[in-house]
Amino acid sequence: MKTCLMLKDEPVLEVDNYNCRILDYDRLPVSLRYHDVNYDDAMHYWTRSRCISMSRTYAKNLAALYHGIRHDSYSMAKLYHFATLTDSYWMKDEVENLKWKDVSLFDNPFDKQISRTALTGEYTDISLPYGRLHTPETTTQGMSAKCWVKENSGIYLYKIGRKEIAASEILTQLNIPHVDYTEADPNVLAEIARDKKIREIETAGEIVARCPLITSEDISIVTWEDLQVGCDRNDITPIKYIENEPAYKQMQIADYILGNSDRHEQNWGFFMDNNTGRITGFCPLMDHDHAFDNTENIPSQTSEKKETLKEAAFRSIQSSNLNIQIKRPHYLTDSEWFGVQARTSLLRDFQLYKSQNVEGNDCRNKQ
């Protein structure tokens, strides 16, 4: 049986009896964009990259909703044809009479029961007619409790995230592009979480935050992991194309100020134009629920060098004109705020030292 990897209603790759045939090279997923693409990479690596981690908070609760299938992430994602809100790719068998409008998560309504379980772990109805439902929860990456919600103004990610709000406020002050988090709409939250559960979250010192979806049917996110995989398969070193980009340097500075210990390869990346398959630039910074770690010498996960967040930030600040003045954001503890102040103070002192040296050298050269 033939299986097609689709970009909206256009097939870009055909898999038949373990053989792959490229139909639209320029619009393949970036991780599969090489001429010898094979069955394992398409049907194993690509599909697995679109499955929820079973270690994620409440993932096993989600699995319990699905009767008659294996309780594993692959089986759940396959129910929804591996569709995500990250891009407009999906997969179907040749015999399936389906169009993009039938599986798209951008247009179809989400099931609130699944959203509730994803965010809070609670059940209200465990007899899901999953063949007639749409949900992005089985293909959403990350480990924190979260869910997607459709509001009148668009699609929003709801998650347990006081740190997300604080990080968002700091990045706004630094004028660094980022996904903007605010407090969740209480009226919408009441539809997917019971009062008792909301009180439990607040008692634990947390808050439910929300941010808008930054992708669309025409704009995808390509993670750094996917870009690296695609580049590796074409013997390209990707870091050399971005290491001098202002947005890349801003990320190094932001992660040090925020004490972000979890900038892994799936939570930063680039926008792609779905109509052309071209990378169009960095996407805003996102995913800061592991920020405000005051541990000394946190390793940088985004540098090709073996260096700490501090070293990467100090190297990047030399060619940046960021005005590092920050007022205390909401929801930070005293110790978390003290750490932010200490790190920003060191960066400001270094900026001042470098600027004075440059001015001194200019004066001596003129003499």
Coordinates of C-alpha atoms in Angstrom, one line a residue:
M1 CA 0.0 0.0 0.0
K2 CA 1.3 3.5 -0.9
T3 CA 1.6 6.1 1.8
C4 CA 1.9 9.8 1.0
L5 CA 3.5 12.5 3.0
M6 CA 1.4 15.6 2.3
L7 CA 1.9 19.3 2.6
K8 CA -1.7 20.5 2.8
D9 CA -3.3 18.9 -0.3
E10 CA -0.1 18.4 -2.2
P11 CA 1.9 15.1 -1.9
V12 CA 5.6 15.7 -1.5
L13 CA 6.8 12.2 -0.8
E14 CA 5.4 8.8 -1.8
V15 CA 6.4 5.6 0.1
D16 CA 5.6 2.3 -1.6
N17 CA 6.9 -1.1 -0.5
Y18 CA 9.8 0.4 1.5
N19 CA 10.8 2.6 -1.4
C20 CA 10.6 6.4 -1.4
R21 CA 9.9 8.6 -4.3
I22 CA 10.3 12.4 -4.0
L23 CA 7.5 14.4 -5.6
D24 CA 8.4 17.9 -4.5
Y25 CA 12.0 18.2 -3.1
D26 CA 11.9 21.9 -2.3
R27 CA 8.9 21.5 0.0
L28 CA 9.8 18.3 1.8
P29 CA 10.2 18.6 5.5
V30 CA 13.7 20.0 6.0
S31 CA 14.9 16.9 7.9
L32 CA 14.0 14.8 4.8
R33 CA 15.4 17.2 2.2
Y34 CA 18.1 15.0 0.7
H35 CA 18.0 13.0 -2.5
D36 CA 18.5 9.6 -1.1
V37 CA 15.6 9.8 1.5
N38 CA 14.8 6.4 2.7
Y39 CA 11.9 4.5 4.4
D40 CA 13.4 4.5 7.9
D41 CA 13.9 8.3 7.8
A42 CA 10.4 9.0 6.5
M43 CA 8.3 6.4 8.3
H44 CA 10.3 6.1 11.5
Y45 CA 12.3 9.3 12.2
W46 CA 9.8 11.8 10.8
T47 CA 6.7 10.2 12.3
R48 CA 8.3 9.7 15.7
S49 CA 9.4 13.3 15.8
R50 CA 5.7 14.2 15.8
C51 CA 4.7 12.0 18.7
I52 CA 4.1 13.2 22.3
S53 CA 6.7 12.0 24.8
M54 CA 5.1 9.5 27.2
S55 CA 7.2 11.1 29.9
R56 CA 5.3 14.4 29.5
T57 CA 3.1 15.4 32.4
Y58 CA -0.3 13.7 32.0
A59 CA 0.7 11.8 28.8
K60 CA -0.4 8.5 30.3
N61 CA -3.7 10.1 31.2
L62 CA -4.2 11.1 27.6
A63 CA -3.3 7.5 26.5
A64 CA -6.0 6.1 28.8
L65 CA -8.7 8.0 26.8
Y66 CA -8.1 5.9 23.8
H67 CA -9.7 2.5 23.8
G68 CA -9.0 -0.1 21.2
I69 CA -5.5 1.1 20.3
R70 CA -2.1 0.5 21.8
H71 CA -1.4 3.0 24.5
D72 CA 1.8 4.4 22.9
S73 CA 2.6 7.8 21.5
Y74 CA 2.9 6.6 17.9
S75 CA -0.5 5.0 17.8
M76 CA -2.1 8.1 19.2
A77 CA -0.4 10.4 16.7
K78 CA -1.3 8.1 13.8
L79 CA -5.0 8.5 14.7
Y80 CA -4.8 12.1 13.6
H81 CA -2.5 11.4 10.6
F82 CA 0.5 13.0 12.4
A83 CA -0.9 16.5 11.9
T84 CA 0.4 19.2 14.2
L85 CA 0.1 23.0 14.7
T86 CA 3.8 23.4 14.0
D87 CA 3.4 23.0 10.3
S88 CA 1.0 21.8 7.6
Y89 CA 2.4 18.3 6.9
W90 CA 0.4 15.1 7.5
M91 CA 0.4 11.6 6.2
K92 CA -2.3 9.4 4.6
D93 CA -2.5 6.0 3.0
E94 CA -3.5 5.9 -0.7
V95 CA -6.8 4.3 0.0
E96 CA -7.9 7.0 2.4
N97 CA -10.3 9.5 0.8
L98 CA -9.1 12.5 2.9
K99 CA -8.3 16.1 2.1
W100 CA -6.4 18.7 4.2
K101 CA -9.6 20.3 5.3
D102 CA -10.5 16.9 7.0
V103 CA -7.4 16.7 9.2
S104 CA -6.2 20.4 9.5
L105 CA -5.8 21.5 13.1
F106 CA -5.9 25.1 12.1
D107 CA -9.6 25.0 11.0
N108 CA -11.3 22.1 12.8
P109 CA -12.5 22.5 16.4
F110 CA -10.6 20.7 19.2
D111 CA -12.2 18.3 21.7
K112 CA -12.3 20.0 25.1
Q113 CA -12.2 16.7 27.0
I114 CA -8.8 15.9 25.5
S115 CA -7.6 19.5 26.2
R116 CA -8.7 19.2 29.8
T117 CA -6.9 15.9 30.3
A118 CA -3.7 17.3 28.7
L119 CA -3.7 20.4 31.0
T120 CA -5.0 19.0 34.3
G121 CA -4.9 15.2 34.0
E122 CA -8.6 15.0 34.8
Y123 CA -11.3 13.0 33.0
T124 CA -15.0 13.7 32.4
D125 CA -15.8 11.3 29.6
I126 CA -13.6 8.4 28.8
S127 CA -15.5 7.1 25.8
L128 CA -14.0 9.2 23.0
P129 CA -15.3 8.7 19.4
Y130 CA -11.7 9.6 18.4
G131 CA -12.4 8.9 14.7
R132 CA -14.5 12.1 14.6
L133 CA -12.3 14.3 16.8
H134 CA -9.4 16.7 16.2
T135 CA -6.7 17.4 18.7
P136 CA -3.1 18.7 18.6
E137 CA -2.4 17.2 22.0
T138 CA -1.0 13.9 20.7
T139 CA 1.6 15.6 18.5
T140 CA 2.6 18.6 20.8
Q141 CA 6.2 18.4 22.0
G142 CA 7.6 19.4 25.4
M143 CA 7.3 17.9 28.9
S144 CA 5.1 20.4 30.8
A145 CA 1.3 20.2 31.2
K146 CA -0.3 22.1 28.4
C147 CA -3.1 22.2 25.9
W148 CA -4.3 24.1 22.9
V149 CA -7.5 26.1 23.0
K150 CA -9.5 27.8 20.2
E151 CA -10.8 31.2 21.2
N152 CA -12.7 33.8 19.1
S153 CA -9.4 35.7 18.5
G154 CA -7.4 32.6 17.5
I155 CA -5.6 29.5 18.8
Y156 CA -3.7 29.7 22.1
L157 CA -1.5 27.4 24.1
Y158 CA -2.5 27.1 27.7
K159 CA 0.2 25.8 30.1
I160 CA 1.3 25.8 33.7
G161 CA 3.7 28.7 33.5
R162 CA 4.4 31.5 35.9
K163 CA 8.0 31.5 34.7
E164 CA 6.7 31.9 31.1
I165 CA 5.0 35.2 32.0
A166 CA 8.0 36.5 33.9
A167 CA 10.4 35.6 31.0
S168 CA 8.0 37.2 28.5
E169 CA 8.0 40.5 30.5
I170 CA 11.8 40.5 30.6
L171 CA 12.2 39.8 26.9
T172 CA 9.7 42.6 26.1
Q173 CA 11.9 45.0 28.1
L174 CA 15.0 43.8 26.3
N175 CA 13.1 44.3 23.0
I176 CA 14.0 40.7 22.0
P177 CA 11.3 39.0 19.8
H178 CA 9.5 36.2 21.7
V179 CA 6.3 34.4 22.1
D180 CA 4.2 36.6 24.4
Y181 CA 2.7 34.9 27.5
T182 CA 0.0 36.5 29.6
E183 CA -2.4 35.1 32.2
A184 CA -5.0 32.7 30.9
D185 CA -8.5 34.0 30.2
P186 CA -10.4 32.9 33.3
N187 CA -13.7 32.4 31.4
V188 CA -12.0 30.2 28.8
L189 CA -10.0 28.4 31.5
A190 CA -13.2 27.6 33.4
E191 CA -14.4 25.6 30.3
I192 CA -11.4 23.2 30.4
A193 CA -10.4 23.1 34.1
R194 CA -12.5 22.7 37.2
D195 CA -12.4 25.3 40.0
K196 CA -10.8 22.8 42.4
K197 CA -8.0 22.1 40.0
I198 CA -7.3 25.8 39.4
R199 CA -7.1 26.4 43.1
E200 CA -4.7 23.5 43.4
I201 CA -2.5 25.1 40.8
E202 CA -2.6 28.5 42.5
T203 CA -1.9 26.9 45.9
A204 CA 1.2 25.3 44.5
G205 CA 2.5 28.8 43.5
E206 CA 1.8 28.4 39.8
I207 CA -0.5 30.0 37.3
V208 CA -2.0 29.0 34.0
A209 CA -0.5 31.2 31.2
R210 CA -1.4 31.4 27.6
C211 CA 0.3 32.5 24.4
P212 CA -0.9 32.8 20.8
L213 CA -0.1 30.3 18.1
I214 CA 2.7 31.8 15.9
T215 CA 2.3 29.4 12.9
S216 CA -0.4 29.1 10.2
E217 CA -1.3 27.0 7.2
D218 CA 1.3 29.1 5.3
I219 CA 4.0 29.5 7.9
S220 CA 5.8 26.6 9.7
I221 CA 8.4 26.3 12.4
V222 CA 11.5 24.3 11.5
T223 CA 13.3 23.4 14.8
W224 CA 17.1 23.6 15.1
E225 CA 17.1 19.8 15.4
D226 CA 15.3 19.3 12.1
L227 CA 17.6 21.8 10.4
Q228 CA 20.7 20.1 11.7
V229 CA 19.4 16.7 10.6
G230 CA 18.7 18.0 7.1
C231 CA 22.1 19.8 6.9
D232 CA 24.0 16.7 8.2
R233 CA 22.5 14.6 5.5
N234 CA 23.8 17.1 2.9
D235 CA 27.2 17.6 4.6
I236 CA 26.5 21.2 5.5
T237 CA 27.5 22.8 8.8
P238 CA 24.5 24.9 9.7
I239 CA 25.9 26.9 12.6
K240 CA 28.2 28.9 10.3
Y241 CA 25.1 30.4 8.6
I242 CA 23.6 31.8 11.8
E243 CA 26.3 32.4 14.4
N244 CA 26.7 36.1 13.3
E245 CA 23.0 36.7 13.1
P246 CA 21.7 39.3 15.6
A247 CA 18.8 37.0 16.6
Y248 CA 21.2 34.2 17.4
K249 CA 23.3 36.5 19.6
Q250 CA 20.3 37.9 21.3
M251 CA 19.3 34.3 22.2
Q252 CA 22.7 33.7 23.9
I253 CA 22.2 37.0 25.9
A254 CA 18.6 36.2 26.8
D255 CA 19.3 32.7 28.0
Y256 CA 22.0 33.9 30.4
I257 CA 19.9 36.7 31.8
L258 CA 16.9 34.3 32.2
G259 CA 19.1 31.5 33.6
N260 CA 17.5 29.2 31.0
S261 CA 18.9 25.7 31.4
D262 CA 16.7 24.1 28.8
R263 CA 17.3 25.6 25.4
H264 CA 17.3 22.2 23.7
E265 CA 17.2 21.6 20.0
Q266 CA 13.5 21.5 19.7
N267 CA 12.6 24.8 21.4
W268 CA 14.2 27.2 19.0
G269 CA 14.3 27.4 15.3
F270 CA 13.1 29.2 12.2
F271 CA 10.1 30.1 10.1
M272 CA 9.5 28.4 6.8
D273 CA 7.3 29.6 3.9
N274 CA 5.1 26.6 3.1
N275 CA 4.5 27.8 -0.4
T276 CA 8.1 27.8 -1.4
G277 CA 9.8 25.6 1.3
R278 CA 12.3 28.4 2.0
I279 CA 13.6 29.4 5.5
T280 CA 12.6 33.0 6.1
G281 CA 14.4 33.8 9.4
F282 CA 14.4 33.1 13.1
C283 CA 11.2 32.5 14.9
P284 CA 10.6 34.3 18.3
L285 CA 12.1 32.9 21.4
M286 CA 9.8 30.4 23.2
D287 CA 9.6 27.8 26.0
H288 CA 11.0 29.3 29.2
D289 CA 9.4 27.1 31.8
H290 CA 12.9 26.0 33.0
A291 CA 14.2 29.6 33.3
F292 CA 15.5 31.4 36.4
D293 CA 18.0 28.6 37.3
N294 CA 20.6 30.3 39.5
T295 CA 23.1 27.4 39.2
E296 CA 26.6 28.5 38.3
N297 CA 28.2 27.6 35.0
I298 CA 25.1 26.2 33.2
P299 CA 26.3 24.8 29.9
S300 CA 25.2 26.5 26.7
Q301 CA 23.1 24.2 24.5
T302 CA 23.1 26.5 21.5
S303 CA 26.8 27.1 21.0
E304 CA 29.2 25.0 19.0
K305 CA 31.9 25.8 21.5
K306 CA 32.2 24.1 24.9
E307 CA 31.1 27.1 27.0
T308 CA 28.7 28.2 29.6
L309 CA 25.6 30.4 29.2
K310 CA 27.7 33.2 30.7
E311 CA 30.6 32.8 28.3
A312 CA 28.3 32.6 25.3
A313 CA 26.4 35.8 26.5
F314 CA 29.6 37.7 27.1
R315 CA 30.9 36.8 23.6
S316 CA 27.6 37.8 22.0
I317 CA 27.2 41.1 24.0
Q318 CA 30.4 42.5 22.4
S319 CA 28.6 43.1 19.1
S320 CA 25.2 43.8 20.5
N321 CA 23.7 47.2 21.5
L322 CA 21.0 45.8 23.8
N323 CA 20.0 48.2 26.5
I324 CA 20.0 45.9 29.5
Q325 CA 17.7 47.7 32.0
I326 CA 15.1 45.4 33.6
K327 CA 12.3 46.1 36.1
R328 CA 11.1 43.2 38.2
P329 CA 8.5 41.2 36.4
H330 CA 5.5 39.5 38.0
Y331 CA 5.6 36.0 39.6
L332 CA 9.3 35.8 40.3
T333 CA 10.5 34.7 43.8
D334 CA 13.1 36.9 45.6
S335 CA 15.9 34.5 44.8
E336 CA 14.9 34.2 41.2
W337 CA 14.9 38.0 40.8
F338 CA 18.2 38.3 42.7
G339 CA 19.7 36.0 40.1
V340 CA 18.4 38.0 37.2
Q341 CA 19.8 41.2 38.8
A342 CA 23.2 39.7 39.4
R343 CA 23.5 38.4 35.8
T344 CA 22.3 41.7 34.2
S345 CA 24.7 43.7 36.4
L346 CA 27.6 41.6 35.2
L347 CA 26.6 42.1 31.6
R348 CA 26.2 45.9 32.0
D349 CA 29.6 46.1 33.7
F350 CA 31.1 44.2 30.8
Q351 CA 29.4 46.4 28.2
L352 CA 30.7 49.5 30.0
Y353 CA 34.2 48.1 30.2
K354 CA 34.2 47.2 26.5
S355 CA 32.8 50.6 25.4
Q356 CA 35.4 52.5 27.5
N357 CA 38.2 50.4 26.0
V358 CA 37.0 51.1 22.5
E359 CA 36.7 54.9 23.2
G360 CA 40.2 54.8 24.7
N361 CA 41.6 53.1 21.7
D362 CA 39.9 55.6 19.4
C363 CA 41.4 58.5 21.3
R364 CA 44.9 57.0 21.2
N365 CA 44.6 56.3 17.5
K366 CA 43.6 59.9 16.8
Q367 CA 46.6 61.2 18.7

